[in-house]
PDB file of C-alpha atoms and ligand atoms in Angstrom:
ATOM      1  CA  MET A 211      29.010   5.624  11.600  1.00 53.00           C
ATOM      2  CA  GLU A 212      30.706   8.922  10.894  1.00 65.00           C
ATOM      3  CA  GLU A 213      28.494  12.009  10.763  1.00 76.00           C
ATOM      4  CA  ILE A 214      27.531  13.448   7.401  1.00 79.00           C
ATOM      5  CA  PRO A 215      26.272  17.039   7.591  1.00 83.00           C
ATOM      6  CA  GLU A 216      22.810  17.342   6.007  1.00 86.00           C
ATOM      7  CA  SER A 217      24.034  20.356   4.106  1.00 86.00           C
ATOM      8  CA  HIS A 218      26.485  18.202   2.155  1.00 85.00           C
ATOM      9  CA  PRO A 219      25.476  18.326  -1.529  1.00 80.00           C
ATOM     10  CA  ARG A 220      25.788  14.551  -1.802  1.00 83.00           C
ATOM     11  CA  TYR A 221      24.087  13.896   1.540  1.00 86.00           C
ATOM     12  CA  GLU A 222      21.405  11.533   0.218  1.00 87.00           C
ATOM     13  CA  SER A 223      23.865   9.589  -1.891  1.00 88.00           C
ATOM     14  CA  LEU A 224      26.377   9.297   0.963  1.00 91.00           C
ATOM     15  CA  MET A 225      23.645   8.095   3.317  1.00 93.00           C
ATOM     16  CA  GLN A 226      22.757   5.365   0.846  1.00 95.00           C
ATOM     17  CA  ARG A 227      26.405   4.301   0.662  1.00 95.00           C
ATOM     18  CA  HIS A 228      26.531   4.121   4.430  1.00 95.00           C
ATOM     19  CA  ARG A 229      23.408   1.981   4.541  1.00 97.00           C
ATOM     20  CA  ILE A 230      24.843  -0.450   1.980  1.00 97.00           C
ATOM     21  CA  GLU A 231      28.157  -0.555   3.850  1.00 97.00           C
ATOM     22  CA  ALA A 232      26.333  -1.256   7.117  1.00 97.00           C
ATOM     23  CA  GLY A 233      24.350  -3.925   5.246  1.00 98.00           C
ATOM     24  CA  VAL A 234      27.584  -5.668   4.293  1.00 97.00           C
ATOM     25  CA  GLU A 235      28.833  -5.447   7.876  1.00 97.00           C
ATOM     26  CA  LYS A 236      25.577  -6.934   9.207  1.00 97.00           C
ATOM     27  CA  GLY A 237      25.725  -9.805   6.717  1.00 97.00           C
ATOM     28  CA  LEU A 238      22.654  -8.628   4.767  1.00 98.00           C
ATOM     29  CA  THR A 239      24.322  -7.371   1.605  1.00 97.00           C
ATOM     30  CA  SER A 240      26.949  -9.127  -0.509  1.00 95.00           C
ATOM     31  CA  ARG A 241      30.124  -7.296  -1.463  1.00 94.00           C
ATOM     32  CA  GLN A 242      28.867  -7.435  -5.037  1.00 93.00           C
ATOM     33  CA  GLY A 243      26.033  -5.261  -3.766  1.00 94.00           C
ATOM     34  CA  LEU A 244      28.482  -2.407  -3.213  1.00 95.00           C
ATOM     35  CA  VAL A 245      29.354  -2.477  -6.899  1.00 95.00           C
ATOM     36  CA  ALA A 246      25.702  -2.619  -7.944  1.00 95.00           C
ATOM     37  CA  GLN A 247      24.990   0.458  -5.817  1.00 96.00           C
ATOM     38  CA  GLY A 248      27.852   2.287  -7.533  1.00 96.00           C
ATOM     39  CA  ARG A 249      26.424   1.496 -10.935  1.00 95.00           C
ATOM     40  CA  GLY A 250      23.044   2.737  -9.784  1.00 96.00           C
ATOM     41  CA  GLU A 251      24.520   5.972  -8.403  1.00 95.00           C
ATOM     42  CA  ALA A 252      25.972   6.858 -11.777  1.00 95.00           C
ATOM     43  CA  PHE A 253      22.582   6.549 -13.457  1.00 96.00           C
ATOM     44  CA  ASP A 254      20.868   8.396 -10.633  1.00 95.00           C
ATOM     45  CA  TYR A 255      23.338  11.250 -11.018  1.00 92.00           C
ATOM     46  CA  LEU A 256      22.492  11.530 -14.709  1.00 93.00           C
ATOM     47  CA  LEU A 257      18.764  11.439 -13.947  1.00 94.00           C
ATOM     48  CA  GLY A 258      19.241  14.378 -11.580  1.00 93.00           C
ATOM     49  CA  GLU A 259      18.535  12.223  -8.483  1.00 93.00           C
ATOM     50  CA  GLN A 260      14.826  12.787  -8.933  1.00 95.00           C
ATOM     51  CA  THR A 261      11.696  10.830  -9.766  1.00 97.00           C
ATOM     52  CA  ILE A 262      11.075  11.858 -13.346  1.00 97.00           C
ATOM     53  CA  PRO A 263       7.415  12.077 -14.517  1.00 97.00           C
ATOM     54  CA  SER A 264       7.567   8.810 -16.503  1.00 98.00           C
ATOM     55  CA  ALA A 265       8.851   7.007 -13.385  1.00 98.00           C
ATOM     56  CA  ASP A 266       6.038   8.479 -11.291  1.00 98.00           C
ATOM     57  CA  THR A 267       3.540   7.166 -13.845  1.00 98.00           C
ATOM     58  CA  ALA A 268       5.194   3.713 -13.765  1.00 98.00           C
ATOM     59  CA  GLU A 269       5.062   3.762  -9.955  1.00 98.00           C
ATOM     60  CA  ARG A 270       1.333   4.458 -10.056  1.00 98.00           C
ATOM     61  CA  VAL A 271       0.804   1.624 -12.549  1.00 98.00           C
ATOM     62  CA  ALA A 272       2.885  -0.667 -10.321  1.00 98.00           C
ATOM     63  CA  ALA A 273       0.699   0.254  -7.342  1.00 98.00           C
ATOM     64  CA  ALA A 274      -2.431  -0.616  -9.339  1.00 98.00           C
ATOM     65  CA  HIS A 275      -0.955  -4.009 -10.339  1.00 98.00           C
ATOM     66  CA  LEU A 276      -0.054  -4.805  -6.740  1.00 98.00           C
ATOM     67  CA  LEU A 277      -3.553  -3.899  -5.510  1.00 98.00           C
ATOM     68  CA  ASP A 278      -5.248  -5.815  -8.320  1.00 97.00           C
ATOM     69  CA  ALA A 279      -3.121  -8.976  -7.981  1.00 98.00           C
ATOM     70  CA  ASP A 280      -4.415 -12.339  -6.772  1.00 98.00           C
ATOM     71  CA  HIS A 281      -1.051 -12.893  -5.138  1.00 98.00           C
ATOM     72  CA  ALA A 282       1.611 -10.206  -5.204  1.00 98.00           C
ATOM     73  CA  VAL A 283       5.132 -10.745  -3.867  1.00 98.00           C
ATOM     74  CA  LEU A 284       7.858  -8.190  -3.195  1.00 98.00           C
ATOM     75  CA  SER A 285      11.219  -9.811  -3.838  1.00 97.00           C
ATOM     76  CA  VAL A 286      13.875  -8.670  -1.371  1.00 97.00           C
ATOM     77  CA  ASN A 287      17.632  -8.793  -1.959  1.00 96.00           C
ATOM     78  CA  GLY A 288      20.541  -7.623   0.176  1.00 97.00           C
ATOM     79  CA  ASN A 289      20.655  -4.122  -1.285  1.00 97.00           C
ATOM     80  CA  VAL A 290      17.003  -3.272  -0.790  1.00 98.00           C
ATOM     81  CA  ALA A 291      17.003  -4.859   2.665  1.00 98.00           C
ATOM     82  CA  ALA A 292      19.822  -2.497   3.640  1.00 98.00           C
ATOM     83  CA  LEU A 293      18.400   0.582   1.912  1.00 98.00           C
ATOM     84  CA  VAL A 294      14.642   0.438   2.499  1.00 98.00           C
ATOM     85  CA  PRO A 295      13.533  -2.160   5.081  1.00 98.00           C
ATOM     86  CA  GLU A 296      10.710  -0.071   6.563  1.00 98.00           C
ATOM     87  CA  GLU A 297       9.499   1.019   3.162  1.00 98.00           C
ATOM     88  CA  LEU A 298       9.294  -2.627   2.031  1.00 98.00           C
ATOM     89  CA  VAL A 299       7.179  -3.524   5.060  1.00 98.00           C
ATOM     90  CA  ASP A 300       4.977  -0.483   4.520  1.00 98.00           C
ATOM     91  CA  LEU A 301       4.392  -1.312   0.849  1.00 98.00           C
ATOM     92  CA  ALA A 302       3.621  -4.953   1.670  1.00 98.00           C
ATOM     93  CA  GLU A 303       1.081  -3.918   4.300  1.00 98.00           C
ATOM     94  CA  THR A 304      -0.556  -1.284   2.120  1.00 98.00           C
ATOM     95  CA  THR A 305      -1.032  -3.590  -0.871  1.00 98.00           C
ATOM     96  CA  GLY A 306      -1.427  -6.974   0.846  1.00 98.00           C
ATOM     97  CA  ALA A 307       1.701  -8.288  -0.870  1.00 98.00           C
ATOM     98  CA  ASP A 308       4.030 -10.917   0.608  1.00 98.00           C
ATOM     99  CA  LEU A 309       7.714 -10.288   1.257  1.00 98.00           C
ATOM    100  CA  GLU A 310      10.159 -12.934   0.023  1.00 98.00           C
ATOM    101  CA  VAL A 311      13.923 -12.946   0.370  1.00 97.00           C
ATOM    102  CA  ASN A 312      15.359 -13.902  -3.005  1.00 95.00           C
ATOM    103  CA  LEU A 313      19.117 -13.665  -3.491  1.00 94.00           C
ATOM    104  CA  PHE A 314      21.376 -13.875  -6.494  1.00 90.00           C
ATOM    105  CA  ASN A 315      24.300 -15.019  -4.350  1.00 88.00           C
ATOM    106  CA  ARG A 316      22.229 -17.137  -2.024  1.00 93.00           C
ATOM    107  CA  THR A 317      23.479 -18.401   1.294  1.00 94.00           C
ATOM    108  CA  GLU A 318      21.110 -19.690   3.975  1.00 95.00           C
ATOM    109  CA  GLN A 319      22.851 -17.435   6.469  1.00 97.00           C
ATOM    110  CA  ARG A 320      22.197 -14.301   4.469  1.00 97.00           C
ATOM    111  CA  VAL A 321      18.574 -15.287   3.782  1.00 97.00           C
ATOM    112  CA  ALA A 322      18.012 -15.713   7.517  1.00 98.00           C
ATOM    113  CA  ALA A 323      19.776 -12.428   8.367  1.00 98.00           C
ATOM    114  CA  ILE A 324      17.610 -10.503   5.891  1.00 98.00           C
ATOM    115  CA  ALA A 325      14.419 -12.176   7.116  1.00 98.00           C
ATOM    116  CA  ASP A 326      15.340 -11.230  10.713  1.00 98.00           C
ATOM    117  CA  HIS A 327      16.151  -7.675   9.636  1.00 98.00           C
ATOM    118  CA  LEU A 328      12.731  -7.312   7.969  1.00 98.00           C
ATOM    119  CA  ARG A 329      11.006  -8.692  11.063  1.00 98.00           C
ATOM    120  CA  GLU A 330      12.914  -6.159  13.182  1.00 98.00           C
ATOM    121  CA  HIS A 331      11.398  -3.523  10.932  1.00 98.00           C
ATOM    122  CA  GLY A 332       7.868  -4.754  11.508  1.00 98.00           C
ATOM    123  CA  ALA A 333       7.308  -7.541   8.967  1.00 98.00           C
ATOM    124  CA  ASN A 334       4.887 -10.196  10.242  1.00 95.00           C
ATOM    125  CA  SER A 335       5.825 -12.883   7.842  1.00 95.00           C
ATOM    126  CA  VAL A 336       8.786 -13.240   5.508  1.00 98.00           C
ATOM    127  CA  ARG A 337       9.090 -15.959   2.880  1.00 98.00           C
ATOM    128  CA  GLY A 338      12.202 -17.274   1.162  1.00 97.00           C
ATOM    129  CA  GLU A 339      13.564 -19.681   3.737  1.00 96.00           C
ATOM    130  CA  ALA A 340      11.609 -22.716   2.469  1.00 96.00           C
ATOM    131  CA  ALA A 341      13.044 -22.488  -1.073  1.00 96.00           C
ATOM    132  CA  ASP A 342      10.946 -25.507  -2.072  1.00 97.00           C
ATOM    133  CA  ALA A 343      10.325 -24.578  -5.735  1.00 97.00           C
ATOM    134  CA  ARG A 344      12.470 -23.685  -8.743  1.00 96.00           C
ATOM    135  CA  ILE A 345      12.172 -21.077 -11.478  1.00 95.00           C
ATOM    136  CA  PRO A 346      12.507 -23.050 -14.744  1.00 94.00           C
ATOM    137  CA  GLY A 347      15.528 -22.285 -16.914  1.00 91.00           C
ATOM    138  CA  LEU A 348      17.963 -21.187 -14.203  1.00 93.00           C
ATOM    139  CA  ASP A 349      20.720 -23.103 -12.499  1.00 90.00           C
ATOM    140  CA  HIS A 350      19.903 -24.687  -9.158  1.00 86.00           C
ATOM    141  CA  GLU A 351      20.985 -22.045  -6.598  1.00 86.00           C
ATOM    142  CA  ARG A 352      19.696 -19.066  -8.600  1.00 89.00           C
ATOM    143  CA  ALA A 353      16.362 -20.757  -9.268  1.00 94.00           C
ATOM    144  CA  LYS A 354      15.290 -21.261  -5.636  1.00 96.00           C
ATOM    145  CA  VAL A 355      11.983 -19.682  -4.563  1.00 97.00           C
ATOM    146  CA  ASP A 356       9.123 -20.526  -2.205  1.00 98.00           C
ATOM    147  CA  ALA A 357       6.329 -22.673  -3.675  1.00 98.00           C
ATOM    148  CA  ASP A 358       3.704 -20.567  -1.901  1.00 97.00           C
ATOM    149  CA  GLY A 359       5.608 -17.324  -2.612  1.00 98.00           C
ATOM    150  CA  ILE A 360       7.197 -16.097  -5.836  1.00 97.00           C
ATOM    151  CA  TYR A 361       6.494 -19.425  -7.576  1.00 97.00           C
ATOM    152  CA  ASP A 362       2.769 -18.985  -7.020  1.00 98.00           C
ATOM    153  CA  ALA A 363       2.586 -15.200  -7.530  1.00 98.00           C
ATOM    154  CA  ASP A 364       0.890 -13.498 -10.469  1.00 98.00           C
ATOM    155  CA  VAL A 365       2.553 -10.125  -9.785  1.00 98.00           C
ATOM    156  CA  VAL A 366       6.165  -9.772  -8.587  1.00 98.00           C
ATOM    157  CA  LEU A 367       8.041  -6.593  -7.723  1.00 98.00           C
ATOM    158  CA  VAL A 368      11.748  -7.170  -8.281  1.00 96.00           C
ATOM    159  CA  PRO A 369      13.948  -4.261  -7.322  1.00 94.00           C
ATOM    160  CA  LEU A 370      17.486  -4.478  -8.729  1.00 90.00           C
ATOM    161  CA  GLU A 371      17.054  -7.939 -10.182  1.00 86.00           C
ATOM    162  CA  ASP A 372      19.652  -9.676 -12.299  1.00 86.00           C
ATOM    163  CA  GLY A 373      18.725  -9.761 -15.993  1.00 90.00           C
ATOM    164  CA  ASP A 374      18.646 -13.568 -16.333  1.00 91.00           C
ATOM    165  CA  ARG A 375      16.338 -14.058 -13.431  1.00 90.00           C
ATOM    166  CA  ALA A 376      14.085 -11.195 -14.485  1.00 92.00           C
ATOM    167  CA  GLU A 377      13.771 -12.837 -17.879  1.00 94.00           C
ATOM    168  CA  ALA A 378      13.035 -16.280 -16.426  1.00 95.00           C
ATOM    169  CA  LEU A 379      10.312 -14.857 -14.156  1.00 94.00           C
ATOM    170  CA  GLY A 380       8.740 -13.082 -17.103  1.00 93.00           C
ATOM    171  CA  GLU A 381       8.721 -16.361 -19.033  1.00 95.00           C
ATOM    172  CA  MET A 382       6.689 -17.921 -16.223  1.00 95.00           C
ATOM    173  CA  GLY A 383       3.930 -15.512 -17.201  1.00 95.00           C
ATOM    174  CA  LYS A 384       4.191 -13.257 -14.174  1.00 96.00           C
ATOM    175  CA  THR A 385       3.552  -9.539 -14.342  1.00 97.00           C
ATOM    176  CA  GLU A 386       6.952  -8.208 -13.472  1.00 97.00           C
ATOM    177  CA  LEU A 387       7.483  -4.804 -11.899  1.00 98.00           C
ATOM    178  CA  VAL A 388      11.189  -3.917 -11.994  1.00 98.00           C
ATOM    179  CA  VAL A 389      12.903  -1.043 -10.212  1.00 98.00           C
ATOM    180  CA  ASP A 390      16.226  -0.330 -11.912  1.00 98.00           C
ATOM    181  CA  LEU A 391      18.048   2.943 -12.488  1.00 98.00           C
ATOM    182  CA  ASN A 392      19.483   1.671 -15.763  1.00 97.00           C
ATOM    183  CA  PRO A 393      16.772   1.831 -18.453  1.00 97.00           C
ATOM    184  CA  MET A 394      19.011  -0.219 -20.775  1.00 96.00           C
ATOM    185  CA  SER A 395      19.461  -3.029 -18.255  1.00 95.00           C
ATOM    186  CA  ARG A 396      18.023  -6.371 -19.368  1.00 95.00           C
ATOM    187  CA  SER A 397      15.923  -6.451 -16.198  1.00 95.00           C
ATOM    188  CA  ALA A 398      14.209  -3.212 -17.227  1.00 96.00           C
ATOM    189  CA  GLU A 399      13.836  -4.465 -20.795  1.00 96.00           C
ATOM    190  CA  VAL A 400      11.883  -7.578 -19.827  1.00 95.00           C
ATOM    191  CA  ALA A 401       9.641  -5.857 -17.267  1.00 97.00           C
ATOM    192  CA  ALA A 402       5.922  -5.299 -17.792  1.00 97.00           C
ATOM    193  CA  VAL A 403       6.464  -2.163 -15.712  1.00 98.00           C
ATOM    194  CA  PRO A 404      10.032  -0.807 -15.726  1.00 98.00           C
ATOM    195  CA  ILE A 405      10.481   1.785 -12.991  1.00 98.00           C
ATOM    196  CA  VAL A 406      13.608   3.812 -13.706  1.00 98.00           C
ATOM    197  CA  ASP A 407      14.110   5.388 -10.302  1.00 98.00           C
ATOM    198  CA  ASN A 408      16.133   4.881  -7.137  1.00 98.00           C
ATOM    199  CA  VAL A 409      14.484   2.324  -4.823  1.00 98.00           C
ATOM    200  CA  VAL A 410      14.744   4.821  -1.983  1.00 98.00           C
ATOM    201  CA  ARG A 411      12.335   7.098  -3.861  1.00 98.00           C
ATOM    202  CA  ALA A 412      10.388   4.462  -5.791  1.00 98.00           C
ATOM    203  CA  LEU A 413       9.153   2.363  -2.878  1.00 98.00           C
ATOM    204  CA  PRO A 414       7.578   5.128  -0.781  1.00 98.00           C
ATOM    205  CA  ASN A 415       6.063   6.621  -3.921  1.00 98.00           C
ATOM    206  CA  ILE A 416       4.465   3.307  -4.969  1.00 98.00           C
ATOM    207  CA  THR A 417       3.029   3.079  -1.452  1.00 98.00           C
ATOM    208  CA  ALA A 418       1.677   6.641  -1.623  1.00 98.00           C
ATOM    209  CA  HIS A 419       0.012   5.845  -4.969  1.00 98.00           C
ATOM    210  CA  ALA A 420      -1.446   2.628  -3.557  1.00 98.00           C
ATOM    211  CA  ARG A 421      -2.951   4.535  -0.618  1.00 98.00           C
ATOM    212  CA  GLU A 422      -4.452   7.119  -2.933  1.00 97.00           C
ATOM    213  CA  LEU A 423      -5.808   4.481  -5.353  1.00 96.00           C
ATOM    214  CA  ARG A 424      -7.410   2.601  -2.473  1.00 94.00           C
ATOM    215  CA  LYS A 425      -8.969   5.707  -0.970  1.00 93.00           C
ATOM    216  CA  THR A 426     -10.431   7.008  -4.202  1.00 91.00           C
ATOM    217  CA  GLU A 427     -11.483   3.494  -5.317  1.00 84.00           C
ATOM    218  CA  ARG A 428     -10.146   4.151  -8.767  1.00 83.00           C
ATOM    219  CA  ASP A 429     -10.757   1.633 -11.541  1.00 92.00           C
ATOM    220  CA  LEU A 430      -7.443  -0.246 -11.442  1.00 94.00           C
ATOM    221  CA  ASP A 431      -7.793  -1.650 -14.964  1.00 94.00           C
ATOM    222  CA  ALA A 432      -8.071   1.900 -16.278  1.00 94.00           C
ATOM    223  CA  VAL A 433      -4.882   2.915 -14.446  1.00 95.00           C
ATOM    224  CA  VAL A 434      -2.962  -0.014 -15.909  1.00 96.00           C
ATOM    225  CA  ALA A 435      -4.377   0.266 -19.449  1.00 95.00           C
ATOM    226  CA  ASN A 436      -2.324   2.112 -22.055  1.00 90.00           C
ATOM    227  CA  PHE A 437       0.901   1.882 -20.082  1.00 98.00           C
ATOM    228  CA  ASP A 438       3.753   1.306 -22.509  1.00 98.00           C
ATOM    229  CA  PRO A 439       6.963  -0.078 -20.978  1.00 98.00           C
ATOM    230  CA  ASP A 440       9.054   0.964 -23.997  1.00 98.00           C
ATOM    231  CA  ASP A 441       7.831   4.551 -23.671  1.00 98.00           C
ATOM    232  CA  ALA A 442       8.755   4.547 -19.972  1.00 98.00           C
ATOM    233  CA  ARG A 443      12.283   3.302 -20.676  1.00 98.00           C
ATOM    234  CA  GLY A 444      12.621   5.659 -23.638  1.00 97.00           C
ATOM    235  CA  ALA A 445      11.654   8.693 -21.553  1.00 97.00           C
ATOM    236  CA  ALA A 446      14.257   7.772 -18.937  1.00 97.00           C
ATOM    237  CA  GLU A 447      16.928   7.251 -21.562  1.00 96.00           C
ATOM    238  CA  GLN A 448      16.144  10.646 -23.072  1.00 96.00           C
ATOM    239  CA  GLN A 449      16.434  12.279 -19.661  1.00 94.00           C
ATOM    240  CA  ILE A 450      19.814  10.603 -19.075  1.00 93.00           C
ATOM    241  CA  ARG A 451      21.145  11.584 -22.487  1.00 92.00           C
ATOM    242  CA  ARG A 452      20.274  15.222 -22.078  1.00 87.00           C
ATOM    243  CA  GLY A 453      21.075  15.238 -18.348  1.00 71.00           C
ATOM    244  CA  GLU A 454      22.814  18.373 -17.223  1.00 66.00           C
ATOM    245  CA  LEU A 455      25.877  17.612 -15.188  1.00 60.00           C
ATOM    246  CA  GLY A 456      25.761  20.126 -12.395  1.00 52.00           C
ATOM    247  CA  ASP A 457      26.675  19.943  -8.706  1.00 48.00           C
TER     248      ASP A 457
HETATM  249  P1  LIG B 602      21.588  -6.860 -16.496  1.00 89.24           P
HETATM  250  O1  LIG B 602      21.765  -6.286 -17.870  1.00 89.24           O
HETATM  251  O2  LIG B 602      21.832  -8.311 -16.402  1.00 89.24           O
HETATM  252  O3  LIG B 602      20.255  -6.495 -15.947  1.00 89.24           O
HETATM  253  P2  LIG B 602      22.775  -4.966 -14.684  1.00 89.24           P
HETATM  254  O4  LIG B 602      23.377  -3.846 -15.426  1.00 89.24           O
HETATM  255  O5  LIG B 602      21.462  -4.750 -14.131  1.00 89.24           O
HETATM  256  O6  LIG B 602      22.750  -6.219 -15.639  1.00 89.24           O
HETATM  257  P3  LIG B 602      23.825  -5.537 -12.006  1.00 89.24           P
HETATM  258  O7  LIG B 602      25.016  -4.804 -11.551  1.00 89.24           O
HETATM  259  O8  LIG B 602      23.690  -6.971 -11.660  1.00 89.24           O
HETATM  260  O9  LIG B 602      23.802  -5.430 -13.586  1.00 89.24           O
HETATM  261  O10 LIG B 602      22.522  -4.858 -11.464  1.00 89.24           O
HETATM  262  C1  LIG B 602      22.507  -3.742 -10.711  1.00 89.24           C
HETATM  263  C2  LIG B 602      21.435  -2.860 -11.284  1.00 89.24           C
HETATM  264  O11 LIG B 602      20.759  -2.245 -10.208  1.00 89.24           O
HETATM  265  C3  LIG B 602      22.020  -1.760 -12.149  1.00 89.24           C
HETATM  266  O12 LIG B 602      21.270  -1.628 -13.336  1.00 89.24           O
HETATM  267  C4  LIG B 602      21.860  -0.503 -11.288  1.00 89.24           C
HETATM  268  O13 LIG B 602      21.588   0.630 -12.072  1.00 89.24           O
HETATM  269  C5  LIG B 602      20.665  -0.860 -10.428  1.00 89.24           C
HETATM  270  N1  LIG B 602      20.686  -0.195  -9.113  1.00 89.24           N
HETATM  271  C6  LIG B 602      21.682  -0.181  -8.197  1.00 89.24           C
HETATM  272  N2  LIG B 602      21.351   0.508  -7.101  1.00 89.24           N
HETATM  273  C7  LIG B 602      20.068   0.926  -7.299  1.00 89.24           C
HETATM  274  C8  LIG B 602      19.153   1.663  -6.507  1.00 89.24           C
HETATM  275  N3  LIG B 602      19.471   2.125  -5.307  1.00 89.24           N
HETATM  276  N4  LIG B 602      17.928   1.895  -7.028  1.00 89.24           N
HETATM  277  C9  LIG B 602      17.588   1.424  -8.249  1.00 89.24           C
HETATM  278  N5  LIG B 602      18.416   0.719  -9.057  1.00 89.24           N
HETATM  279  C10 LIG B 602      19.642   0.470  -8.581  1.00 89.24           C
HETATM  280 MG1  LIG B 603      19.742  -5.528 -14.230  1.00 89.24          MG
END
């Protein structure tokens, strides 16, 4: 991997590109994932590459949902596996959530490679290889999930999910937490908690909120109450529309 000087104004963004590229080379990320990252970058640029206050609030609400769940699952695709493997493991451990590999372009090889990658980063158990249940309303390959994983979960965190699948999961009655830099994306629109932020910032911040909520034994219902997903998406859209194009 070629060196990027930390002083480079696009250092963070270039590092993310490198991680996605390396993910493709390691067989974790699909080539489509490169395009998805590019789309995300454009929105992140307009947001000022920062966690805006409405996203921070959504991240805190997401942390409360994960802690309060009977069975929470973090859905892992090739992009997040490449970008934030340690952060996924950390969030799962902090909240007691399961990790499940769940791919749009599913191949058994890629599922296994991602599961191995997560284990290399400290995950004890990774679901997604059984694929013994189906999400209703989706075609066969795209519907596959684990019966004792996403199928059974009451709360699911889906970073960068495809709109169709996000919608189908919502229709199963699950509380869906979606991380997506595009507030107009269908995935964000169907989420109970749309988090308009880059996964590289969102995941560690959800974990930090979960730690704080646990320590202070806050009333989780009170944290979750009054959250309005449309307000959260609206605030992000406003920020993007008035975004100042600078460096
Ligand atoms: P749909 O309307 O069906 O939801 P989409 O616009 O989400 O379509 P995709 O390209 O399948 O289409 O999804 C990629 C999504 O993931 C984009 O909305 C993009 O903004 C978002 N994204 C990409 N990289 C990141 C990232 N690092 N962090 C957060 N979101 C990201
Ligand atoms: Mg989407």
